[in-house]
Tab-separated table of C-alpha atoms in Angstrom:
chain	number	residue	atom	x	y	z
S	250	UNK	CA	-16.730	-15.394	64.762
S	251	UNK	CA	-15.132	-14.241	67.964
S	252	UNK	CA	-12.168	-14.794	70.056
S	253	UNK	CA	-13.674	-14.559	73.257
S	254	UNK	CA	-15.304	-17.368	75.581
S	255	UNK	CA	-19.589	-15.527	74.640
S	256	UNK	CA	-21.266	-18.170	73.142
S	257	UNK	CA	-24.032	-16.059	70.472
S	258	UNK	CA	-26.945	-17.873	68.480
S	259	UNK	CA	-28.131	-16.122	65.721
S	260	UNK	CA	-31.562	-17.303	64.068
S	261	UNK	CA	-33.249	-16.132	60.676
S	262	UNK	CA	-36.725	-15.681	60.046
S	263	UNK	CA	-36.688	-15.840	56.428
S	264	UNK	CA	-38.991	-18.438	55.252
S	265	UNK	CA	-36.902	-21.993	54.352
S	266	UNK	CA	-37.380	-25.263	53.631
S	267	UNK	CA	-34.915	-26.542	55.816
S	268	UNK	CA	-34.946	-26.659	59.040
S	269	UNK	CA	-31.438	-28.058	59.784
S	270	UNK	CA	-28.699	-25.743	61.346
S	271	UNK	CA	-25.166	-25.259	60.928
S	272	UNK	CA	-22.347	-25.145	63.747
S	273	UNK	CA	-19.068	-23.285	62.773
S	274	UNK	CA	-16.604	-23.118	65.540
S	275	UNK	CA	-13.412	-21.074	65.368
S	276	UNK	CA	-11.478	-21.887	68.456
S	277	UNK	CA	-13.558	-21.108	71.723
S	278	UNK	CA	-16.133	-19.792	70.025
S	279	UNK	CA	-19.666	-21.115	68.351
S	280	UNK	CA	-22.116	-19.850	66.123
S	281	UNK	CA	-25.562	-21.769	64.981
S	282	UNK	CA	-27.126	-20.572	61.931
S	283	UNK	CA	-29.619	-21.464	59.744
S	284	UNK	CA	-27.996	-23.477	56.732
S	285	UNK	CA	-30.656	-22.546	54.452
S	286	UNK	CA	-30.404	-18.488	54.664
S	287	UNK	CA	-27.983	-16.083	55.505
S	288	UNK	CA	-29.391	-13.447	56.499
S	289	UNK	CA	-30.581	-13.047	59.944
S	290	UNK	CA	-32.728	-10.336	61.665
S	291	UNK	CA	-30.935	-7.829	63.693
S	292	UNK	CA	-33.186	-7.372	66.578
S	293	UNK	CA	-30.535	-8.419	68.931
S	294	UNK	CA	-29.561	-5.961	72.113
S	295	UNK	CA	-26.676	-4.009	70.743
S	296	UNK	CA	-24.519	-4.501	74.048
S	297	UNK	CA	-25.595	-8.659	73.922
S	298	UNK	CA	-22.007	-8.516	74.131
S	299	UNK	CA	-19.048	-6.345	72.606
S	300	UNK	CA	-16.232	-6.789	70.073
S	301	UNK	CA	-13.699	-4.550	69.185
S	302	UNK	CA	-13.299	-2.906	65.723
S	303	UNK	CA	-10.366	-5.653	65.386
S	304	UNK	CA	-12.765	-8.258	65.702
S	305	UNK	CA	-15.284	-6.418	63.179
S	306	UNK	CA	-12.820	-6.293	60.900
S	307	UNK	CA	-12.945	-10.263	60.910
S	308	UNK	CA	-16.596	-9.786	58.630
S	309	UNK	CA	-15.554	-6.901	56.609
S	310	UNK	CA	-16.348	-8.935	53.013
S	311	UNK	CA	-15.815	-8.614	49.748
S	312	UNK	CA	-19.702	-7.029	49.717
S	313	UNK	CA	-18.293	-4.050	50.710
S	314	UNK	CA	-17.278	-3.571	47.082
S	315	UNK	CA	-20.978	-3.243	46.178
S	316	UNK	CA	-20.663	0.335	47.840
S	317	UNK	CA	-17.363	1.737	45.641
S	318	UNK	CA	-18.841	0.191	41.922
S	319	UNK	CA	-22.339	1.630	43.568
S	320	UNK	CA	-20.423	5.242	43.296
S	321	UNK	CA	-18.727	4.660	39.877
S	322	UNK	CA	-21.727	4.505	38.431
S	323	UNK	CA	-23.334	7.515	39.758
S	324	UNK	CA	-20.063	9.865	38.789
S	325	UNK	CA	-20.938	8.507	35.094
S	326	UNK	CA	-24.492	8.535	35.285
S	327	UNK	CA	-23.474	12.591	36.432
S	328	UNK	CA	-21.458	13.189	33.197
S	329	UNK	CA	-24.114	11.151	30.992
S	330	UNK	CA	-27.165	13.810	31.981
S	331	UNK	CA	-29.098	14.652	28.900
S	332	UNK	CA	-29.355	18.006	30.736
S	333	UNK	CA	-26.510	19.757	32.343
S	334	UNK	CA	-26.307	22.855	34.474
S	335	UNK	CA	-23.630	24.822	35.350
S	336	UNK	CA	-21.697	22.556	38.276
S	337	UNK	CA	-23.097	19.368	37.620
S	338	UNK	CA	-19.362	18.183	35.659
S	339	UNK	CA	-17.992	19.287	39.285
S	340	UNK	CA	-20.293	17.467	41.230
S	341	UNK	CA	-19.646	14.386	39.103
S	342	UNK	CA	-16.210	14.593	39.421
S	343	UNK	CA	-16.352	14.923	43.402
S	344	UNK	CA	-18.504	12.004	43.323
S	345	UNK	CA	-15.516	10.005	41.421
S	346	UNK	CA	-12.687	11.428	43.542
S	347	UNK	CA	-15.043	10.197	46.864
S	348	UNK	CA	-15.132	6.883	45.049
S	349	UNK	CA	-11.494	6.400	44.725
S	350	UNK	CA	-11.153	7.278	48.467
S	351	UNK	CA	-13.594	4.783	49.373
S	352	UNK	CA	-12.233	1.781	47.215
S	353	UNK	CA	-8.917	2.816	48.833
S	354	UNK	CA	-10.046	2.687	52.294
S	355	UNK	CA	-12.132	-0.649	51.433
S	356	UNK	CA	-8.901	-2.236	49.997
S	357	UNK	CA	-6.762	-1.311	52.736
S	358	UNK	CA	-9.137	-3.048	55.391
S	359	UNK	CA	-9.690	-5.772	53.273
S	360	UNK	CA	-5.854	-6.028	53.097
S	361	UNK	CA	-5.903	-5.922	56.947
S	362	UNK	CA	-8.542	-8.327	57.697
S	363	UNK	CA	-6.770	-10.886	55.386
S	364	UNK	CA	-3.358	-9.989	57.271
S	365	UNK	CA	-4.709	-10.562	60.969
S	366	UNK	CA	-6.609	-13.201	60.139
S	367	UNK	CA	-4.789	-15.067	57.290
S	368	UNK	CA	-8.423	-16.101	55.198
S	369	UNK	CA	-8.409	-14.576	51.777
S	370	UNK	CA	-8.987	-17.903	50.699
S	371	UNK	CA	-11.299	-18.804	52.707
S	372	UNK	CA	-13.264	-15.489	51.950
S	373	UNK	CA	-12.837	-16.526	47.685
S	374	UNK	CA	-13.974	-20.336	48.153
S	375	UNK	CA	-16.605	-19.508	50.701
S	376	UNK	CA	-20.189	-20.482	48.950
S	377	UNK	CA	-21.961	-16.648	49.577
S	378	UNK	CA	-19.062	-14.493	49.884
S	379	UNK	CA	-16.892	-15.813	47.013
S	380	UNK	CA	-19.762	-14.564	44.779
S	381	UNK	CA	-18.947	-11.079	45.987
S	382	UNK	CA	-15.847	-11.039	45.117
S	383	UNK	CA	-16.178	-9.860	41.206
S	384	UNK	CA	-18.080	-6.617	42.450
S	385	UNK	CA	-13.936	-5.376	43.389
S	386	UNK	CA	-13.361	-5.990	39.362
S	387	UNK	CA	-16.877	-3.964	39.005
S	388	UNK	CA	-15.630	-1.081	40.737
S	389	UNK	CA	-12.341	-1.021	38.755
S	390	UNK	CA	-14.721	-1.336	35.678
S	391	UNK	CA	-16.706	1.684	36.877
S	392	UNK	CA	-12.687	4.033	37.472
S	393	UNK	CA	-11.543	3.152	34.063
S	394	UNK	CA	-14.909	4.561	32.675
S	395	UNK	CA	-15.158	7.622	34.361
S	396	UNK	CA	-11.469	8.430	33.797
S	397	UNK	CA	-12.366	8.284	30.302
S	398	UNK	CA	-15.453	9.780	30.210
S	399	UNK	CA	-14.177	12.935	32.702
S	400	UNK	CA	-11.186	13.525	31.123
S	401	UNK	CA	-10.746	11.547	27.668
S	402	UNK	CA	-13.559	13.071	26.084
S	403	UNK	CA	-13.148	16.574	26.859
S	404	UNK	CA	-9.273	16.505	27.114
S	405	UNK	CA	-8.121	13.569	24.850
S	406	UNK	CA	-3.758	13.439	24.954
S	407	UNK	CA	-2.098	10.195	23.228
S	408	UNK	CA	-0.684	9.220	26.702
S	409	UNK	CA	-4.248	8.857	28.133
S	410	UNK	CA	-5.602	6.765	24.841
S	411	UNK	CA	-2.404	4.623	25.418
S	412	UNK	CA	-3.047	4.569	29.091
S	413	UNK	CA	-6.560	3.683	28.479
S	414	UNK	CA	-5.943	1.123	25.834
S	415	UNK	CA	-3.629	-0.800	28.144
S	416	UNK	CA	-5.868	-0.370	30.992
S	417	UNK	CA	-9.163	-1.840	28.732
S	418	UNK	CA	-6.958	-5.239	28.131
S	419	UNK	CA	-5.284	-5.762	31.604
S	420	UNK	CA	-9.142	-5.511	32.640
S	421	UNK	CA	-10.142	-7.887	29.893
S	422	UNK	CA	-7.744	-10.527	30.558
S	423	UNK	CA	-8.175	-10.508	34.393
S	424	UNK	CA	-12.408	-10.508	34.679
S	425	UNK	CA	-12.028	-13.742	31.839
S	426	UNK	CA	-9.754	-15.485	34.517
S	427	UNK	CA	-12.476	-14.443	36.974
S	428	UNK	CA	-15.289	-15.670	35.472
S	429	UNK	CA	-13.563	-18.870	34.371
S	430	UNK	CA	-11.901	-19.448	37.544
S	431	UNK	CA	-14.647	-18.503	39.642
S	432	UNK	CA	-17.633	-20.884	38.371
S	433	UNK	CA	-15.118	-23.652	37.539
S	434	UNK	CA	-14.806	-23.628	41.431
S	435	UNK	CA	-18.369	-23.488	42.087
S	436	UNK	CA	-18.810	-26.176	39.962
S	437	UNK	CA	-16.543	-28.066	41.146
S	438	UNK	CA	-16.804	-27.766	45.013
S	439	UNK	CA	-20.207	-26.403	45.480
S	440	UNK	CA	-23.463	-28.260	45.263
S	441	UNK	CA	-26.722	-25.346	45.382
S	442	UNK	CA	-30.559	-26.484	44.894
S	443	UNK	CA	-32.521	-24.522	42.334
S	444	UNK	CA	-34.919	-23.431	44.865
S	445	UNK	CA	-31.631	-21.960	46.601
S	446	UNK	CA	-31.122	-19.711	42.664
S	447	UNK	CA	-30.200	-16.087	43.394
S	448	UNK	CA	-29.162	-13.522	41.077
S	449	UNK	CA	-25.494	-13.405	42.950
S	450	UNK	CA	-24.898	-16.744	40.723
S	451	UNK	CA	-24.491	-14.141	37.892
S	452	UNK	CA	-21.640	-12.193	39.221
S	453	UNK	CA	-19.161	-13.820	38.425
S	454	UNK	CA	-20.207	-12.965	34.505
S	455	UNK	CA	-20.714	-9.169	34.979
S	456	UNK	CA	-16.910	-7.697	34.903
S	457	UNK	CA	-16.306	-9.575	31.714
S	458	UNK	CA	-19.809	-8.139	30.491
S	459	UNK	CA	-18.630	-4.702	31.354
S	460	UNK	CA	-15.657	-5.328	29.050
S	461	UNK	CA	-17.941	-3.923	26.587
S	462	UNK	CA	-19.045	-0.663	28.139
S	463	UNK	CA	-15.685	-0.041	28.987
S	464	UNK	CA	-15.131	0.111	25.087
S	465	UNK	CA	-17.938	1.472	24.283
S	466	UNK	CA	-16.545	4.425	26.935
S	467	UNK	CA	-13.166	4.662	25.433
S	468	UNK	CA	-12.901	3.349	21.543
S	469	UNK	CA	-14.343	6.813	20.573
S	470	UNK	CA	-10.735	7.979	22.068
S	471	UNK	CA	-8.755	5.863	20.202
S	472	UNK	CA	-6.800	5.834	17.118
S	473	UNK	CA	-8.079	3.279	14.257
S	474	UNK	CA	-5.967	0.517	14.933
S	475	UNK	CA	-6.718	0.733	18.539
S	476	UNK	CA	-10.394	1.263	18.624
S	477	UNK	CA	-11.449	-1.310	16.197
S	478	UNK	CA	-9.758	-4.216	18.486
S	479	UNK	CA	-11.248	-3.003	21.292
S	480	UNK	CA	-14.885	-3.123	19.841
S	481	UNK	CA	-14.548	-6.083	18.586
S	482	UNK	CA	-13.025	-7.932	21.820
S	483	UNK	CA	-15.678	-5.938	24.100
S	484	UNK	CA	-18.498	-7.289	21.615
S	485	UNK	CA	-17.352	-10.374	22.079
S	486	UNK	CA	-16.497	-9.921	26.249
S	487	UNK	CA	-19.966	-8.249	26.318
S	488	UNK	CA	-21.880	-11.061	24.576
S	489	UNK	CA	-20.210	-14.011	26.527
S	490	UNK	CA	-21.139	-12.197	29.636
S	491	UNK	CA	-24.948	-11.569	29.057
S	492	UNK	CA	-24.991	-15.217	27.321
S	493	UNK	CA	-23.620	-16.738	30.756
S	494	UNK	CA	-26.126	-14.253	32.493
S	495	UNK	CA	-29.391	-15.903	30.366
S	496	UNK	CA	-28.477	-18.931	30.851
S	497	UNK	CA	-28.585	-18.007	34.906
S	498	UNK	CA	-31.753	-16.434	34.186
S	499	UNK	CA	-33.453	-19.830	33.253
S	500	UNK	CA	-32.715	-21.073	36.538
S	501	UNK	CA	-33.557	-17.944	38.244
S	502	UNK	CA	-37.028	-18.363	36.725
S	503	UNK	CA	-37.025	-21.720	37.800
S	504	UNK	CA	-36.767	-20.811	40.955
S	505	UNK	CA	-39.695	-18.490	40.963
S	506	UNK	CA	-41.964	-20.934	39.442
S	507	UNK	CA	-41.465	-23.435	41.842
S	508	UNK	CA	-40.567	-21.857	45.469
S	509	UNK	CA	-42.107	-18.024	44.752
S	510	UNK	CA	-40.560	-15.078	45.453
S	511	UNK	CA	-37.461	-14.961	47.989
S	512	UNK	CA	-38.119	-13.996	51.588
S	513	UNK	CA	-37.739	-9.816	52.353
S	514	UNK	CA	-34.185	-9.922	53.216
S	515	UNK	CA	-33.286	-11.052	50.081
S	516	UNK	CA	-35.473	-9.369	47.675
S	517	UNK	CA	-33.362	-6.059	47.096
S	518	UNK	CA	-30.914	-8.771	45.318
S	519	UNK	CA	-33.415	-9.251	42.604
S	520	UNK	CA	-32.285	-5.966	41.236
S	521	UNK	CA	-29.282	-7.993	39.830
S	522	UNK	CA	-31.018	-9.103	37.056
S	523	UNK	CA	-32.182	-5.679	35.654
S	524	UNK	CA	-27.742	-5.093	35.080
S	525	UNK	CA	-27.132	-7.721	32.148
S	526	UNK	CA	-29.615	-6.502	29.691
S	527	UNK	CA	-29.147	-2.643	30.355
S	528	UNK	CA	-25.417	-2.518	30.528
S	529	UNK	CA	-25.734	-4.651	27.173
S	530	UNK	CA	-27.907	-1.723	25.369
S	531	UNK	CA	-25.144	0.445	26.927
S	532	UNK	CA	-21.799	-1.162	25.426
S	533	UNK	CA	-23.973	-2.283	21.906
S	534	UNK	CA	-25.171	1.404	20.972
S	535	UNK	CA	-21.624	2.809	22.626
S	536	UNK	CA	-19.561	0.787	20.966
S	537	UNK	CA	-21.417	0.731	17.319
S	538	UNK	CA	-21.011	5.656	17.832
S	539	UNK	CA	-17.259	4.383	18.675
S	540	UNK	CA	-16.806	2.721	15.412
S	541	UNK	CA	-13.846	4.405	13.597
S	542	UNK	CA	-14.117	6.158	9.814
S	543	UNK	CA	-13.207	3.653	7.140
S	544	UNK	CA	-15.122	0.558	9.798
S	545	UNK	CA	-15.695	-2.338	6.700
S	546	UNK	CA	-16.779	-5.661	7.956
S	547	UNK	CA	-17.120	-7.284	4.228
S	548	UNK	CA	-14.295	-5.589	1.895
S	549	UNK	CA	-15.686	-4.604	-1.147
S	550	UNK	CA	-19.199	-3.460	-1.528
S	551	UNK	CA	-20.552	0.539	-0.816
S	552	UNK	CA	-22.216	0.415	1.954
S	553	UNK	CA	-22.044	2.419	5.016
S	554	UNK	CA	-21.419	-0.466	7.268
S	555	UNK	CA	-21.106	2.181	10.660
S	556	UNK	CA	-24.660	3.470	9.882
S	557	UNK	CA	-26.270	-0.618	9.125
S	558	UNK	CA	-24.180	-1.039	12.558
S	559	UNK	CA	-25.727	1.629	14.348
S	560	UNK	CA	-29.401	0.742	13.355
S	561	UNK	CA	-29.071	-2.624	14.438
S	562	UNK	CA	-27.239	-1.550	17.677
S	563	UNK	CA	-29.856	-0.053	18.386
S	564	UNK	CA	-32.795	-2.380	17.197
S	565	UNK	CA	-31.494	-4.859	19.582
S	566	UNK	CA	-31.324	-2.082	22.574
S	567	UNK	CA	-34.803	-1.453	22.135
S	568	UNK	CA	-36.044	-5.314	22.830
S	569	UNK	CA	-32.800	-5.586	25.752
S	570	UNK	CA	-34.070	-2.365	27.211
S	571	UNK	CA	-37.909	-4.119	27.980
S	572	UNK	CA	-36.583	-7.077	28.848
S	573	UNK	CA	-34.497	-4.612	32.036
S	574	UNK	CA	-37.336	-2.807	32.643
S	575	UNK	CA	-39.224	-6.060	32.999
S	576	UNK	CA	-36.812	-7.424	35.858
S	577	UNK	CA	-37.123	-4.146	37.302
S	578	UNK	CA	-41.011	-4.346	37.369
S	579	UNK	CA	-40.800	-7.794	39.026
S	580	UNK	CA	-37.872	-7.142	41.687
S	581	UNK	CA	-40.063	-3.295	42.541
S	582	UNK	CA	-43.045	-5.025	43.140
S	583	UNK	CA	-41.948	-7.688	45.603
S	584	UNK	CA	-40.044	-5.302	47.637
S	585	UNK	CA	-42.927	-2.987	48.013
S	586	UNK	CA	-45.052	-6.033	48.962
S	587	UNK	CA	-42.357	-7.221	51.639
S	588	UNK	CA	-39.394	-4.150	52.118
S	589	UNK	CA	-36.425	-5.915	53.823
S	590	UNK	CA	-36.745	-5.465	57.945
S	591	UNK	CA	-32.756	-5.086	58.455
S	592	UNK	CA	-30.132	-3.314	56.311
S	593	UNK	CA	-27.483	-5.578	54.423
S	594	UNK	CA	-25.248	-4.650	52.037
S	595	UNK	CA	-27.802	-6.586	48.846
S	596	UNK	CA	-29.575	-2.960	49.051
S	597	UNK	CA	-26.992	-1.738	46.695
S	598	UNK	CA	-28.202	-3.963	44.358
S	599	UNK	CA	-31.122	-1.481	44.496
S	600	UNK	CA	-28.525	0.543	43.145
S	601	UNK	CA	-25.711	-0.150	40.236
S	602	UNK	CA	-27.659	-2.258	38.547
S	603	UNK	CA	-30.712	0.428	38.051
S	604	UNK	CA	-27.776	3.272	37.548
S	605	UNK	CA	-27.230	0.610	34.586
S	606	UNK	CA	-30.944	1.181	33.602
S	607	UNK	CA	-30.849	4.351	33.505
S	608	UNK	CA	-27.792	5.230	31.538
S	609	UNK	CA	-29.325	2.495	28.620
S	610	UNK	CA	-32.533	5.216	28.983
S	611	UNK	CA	-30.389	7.725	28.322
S	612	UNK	CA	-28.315	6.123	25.785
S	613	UNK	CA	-31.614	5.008	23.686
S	614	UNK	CA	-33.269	8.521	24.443
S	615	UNK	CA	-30.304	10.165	22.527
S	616	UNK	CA	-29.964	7.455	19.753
S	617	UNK	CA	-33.718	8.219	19.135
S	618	UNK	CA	-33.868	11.946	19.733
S	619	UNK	CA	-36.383	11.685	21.741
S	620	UNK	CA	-36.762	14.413	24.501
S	621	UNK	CA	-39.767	12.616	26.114
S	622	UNK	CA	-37.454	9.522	26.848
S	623	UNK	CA	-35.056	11.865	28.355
S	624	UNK	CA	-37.087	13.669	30.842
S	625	UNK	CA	-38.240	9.881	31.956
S	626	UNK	CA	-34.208	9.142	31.980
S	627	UNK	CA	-34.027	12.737	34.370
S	628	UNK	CA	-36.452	11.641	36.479
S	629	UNK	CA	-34.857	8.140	36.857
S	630	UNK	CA	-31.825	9.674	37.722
S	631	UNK	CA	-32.870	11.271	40.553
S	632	UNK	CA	-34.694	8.686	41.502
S	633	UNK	CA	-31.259	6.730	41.641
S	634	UNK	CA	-29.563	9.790	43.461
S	635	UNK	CA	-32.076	9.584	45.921
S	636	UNK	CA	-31.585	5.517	46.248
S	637	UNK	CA	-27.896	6.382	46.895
S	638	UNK	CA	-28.345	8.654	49.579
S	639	UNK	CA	-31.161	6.610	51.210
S	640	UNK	CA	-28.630	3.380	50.890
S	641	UNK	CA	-25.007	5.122	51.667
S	642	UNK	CA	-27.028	6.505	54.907
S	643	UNK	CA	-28.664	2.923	55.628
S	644	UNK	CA	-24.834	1.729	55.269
S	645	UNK	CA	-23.301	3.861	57.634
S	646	UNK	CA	-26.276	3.801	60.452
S	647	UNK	CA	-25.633	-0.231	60.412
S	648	UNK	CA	-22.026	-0.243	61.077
S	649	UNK	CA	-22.645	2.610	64.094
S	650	UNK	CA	-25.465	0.361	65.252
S	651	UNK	CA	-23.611	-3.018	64.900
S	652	UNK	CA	-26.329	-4.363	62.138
S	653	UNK	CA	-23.484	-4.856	60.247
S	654	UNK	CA	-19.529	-6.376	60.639
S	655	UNK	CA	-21.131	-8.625	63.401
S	656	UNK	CA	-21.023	-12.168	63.848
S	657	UNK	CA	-23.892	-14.241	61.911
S	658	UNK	CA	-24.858	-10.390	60.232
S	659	UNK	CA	-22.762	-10.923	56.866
S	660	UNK	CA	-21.955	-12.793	53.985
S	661	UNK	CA	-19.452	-14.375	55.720
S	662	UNK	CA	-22.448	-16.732	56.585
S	663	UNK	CA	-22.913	-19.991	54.792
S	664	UNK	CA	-26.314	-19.953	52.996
């Protein structure tokens, strides 16, 4: 929206099944959009008219989150390399420094464009954009990880395992608000058509997921009486997330079945759905290593119940590993058949959630010795360093060329 007397129409060519249109209007100005999608083609003239960065600021979302949690996960997909080389712990490390810069400067114009224009609200109840908003918790989810993982494990002090125990429960207790606040709303004052199902709907249930490879990242740092708390609530975080996350599947499936595969612009979203399953191989093997000496889940008897844990941890990763690279399959295919035409910020779903993939590889390739799987998890890696690049540069050409933080261009857009 704009604050000026120009008068822009914005139209979508993504295939819908509605026709109908949508007028907001925000003083003296007016936008029509298509009600049915969100994301528009930007093959507008670049000086159709001009707004200042001010104005911009006004569809800075919560999206922009996608690019810091995006980062997060490479620094720890860095660290996690089944094959160093000298440097490669320095690179990681200026990849998580970067990060923090960019979640700062993210948060301090999110702060702004909530200050100016007084609509955090808005931005949380909005039906697209609200379902953003848990990819801020993701990026906080992706910090507390790397802190451990950079300087925990090689450097471990009982101020840091106090710091990160604290850390693991504020984070805990805040993404369960989320994700019961969040689709309590939806269900309350939203109304969405299957054949309107994207994998966004499962947001809301990923930072509570990633309660679990949070633990699985730092119980290995922790005394007994901390670490075995911490598995067991990021077992149980980690299980209610992926359980809300297949039961969005079903309807995601749905979908498929009955209105096919969503139009180009929103196909680098399907990527989404390759997250739940591999972050779940991620925090079960993680947190089953992280089990402390002396773990007993029936007192009495001899067994070894770390080593029955650890076979079944990673039993279950096996089956939760093809079921990612399945999603991945599906969402690779119809993006080669139809790439996107315009850059939004959905390509960095193209991103996290296949860093995600990759770090199960690795995770399984270890648990199974296997150095075939971990030449297959190198390759994917640079695969994903390459995405990054490609994406991060696709990011920063679209705000120089106005593709992006422009009226009707966001997810500031009612779907």
């Amino acid at each position: 929206m704009i604050d000026h007397g120009i008068v822009p129409t914005c139209r979508s060519d993504v295939g819908t099944s509605n026709n109908t249109s949508e007028e907001f209007v925000n003083q003296e100005c007016k936008i029509s959009i298509n009600h049915e999608s969100a994301i528009i083609p930007n093959n507008e003239p670049d000086d159709f008219f001009r707004l200042s960065f001010r104005e911009r600021l006004r569809h800075f979302t919560w999206a922009w989150y996608t690019l810091t949690m995006s980062a997060g996960g490479l620094a720890l997909l860095l660290h996690n390399q089944p094959y160093q080389f000298r440097g490669l712990r320095e690179i990681g490390l200026l990849v998580y420094f970067l990060n923090i810069a960019f979640f700062i400067v993210i948060c301090s114009l999110m702060v702004t464009r909530f200050i100016i224009y007084n609509n955090m609200m808005d931005s949380l109840r909005h039906d697209r954009e609200g379902f953003f908003f848990p990819t801020f918790w993701l990026s906080i989810a992706t910090m507390i990880s790397g802190l451990s993982e950079y300087w925990g494990a090689t450097n471990p002090t009982p101020s840091l395992a106090y710091a990160l125990n604290v850390l693991f429960w504020i984070y805990c207790i805040c993404t369960f608000a989320c994700a019961v606040i969040q689709y309590s709303f939806v269900f309350s004052y939203h109304t969405f058509g299957l054949q309107t199902m994207m994998p966004s709907w499962i947001l809301p249930a990923f930072p509570i997921m990633l309660s679990g490879t949070i633990a699985s990242a730092v119980a290995g740092q922790q005394p007994a009486h901390s670490a075995t708390p911490m598995i067991v609530a990021g077992l149980t975080f980690q299980g209610l997330g992926f359980s809300i996350s297949f039961m969005m599947y079903a309807h995601y499936i749905g979908r498929l079945m009955q209105t096919g595969i969503p139009s180009s612009e929103h196909r680098p979203g399907m990527f989404i759905c390759v997250g739940p399953p591999a972050f779940t191989l991620l925090a079960v093997i993680g947190m089953a290593n992280g089990l402390p000496d002396g773990f007993k889940m029936v007192d009495g008897g001899g067994m070894d119940d770390r080593h029955i844990m650890r076979v079944l941890a990673i039993c279950v990763g096996m089956f939760l590993w093809a079921l990612s690279v399945w999603f991945f399959c599906i969402a690779f295919g119809s993006v080669i058949r139809d790439p996107p035409k315009a850059f939004h910020l959905n390509w960095w779903a193209m991103v996290f959630p296949n860093t995600g993939l990759t770090l199960a590889t690795i995770t399984l390739a270890k648990s199974l010795r296997s150095a075939a799987f971990e030449w297959v998890a190198t390759g994917m890696s640079i695969c994903i360093i390459c995405m990054f690049l490609f994406v991060f540069t696709s990011t920063v050409r679209a705000v120089l060329k106005k593709r992006i933080m422009w009226p009707g261009r966001d997810e500031d857009v009612s779907e």
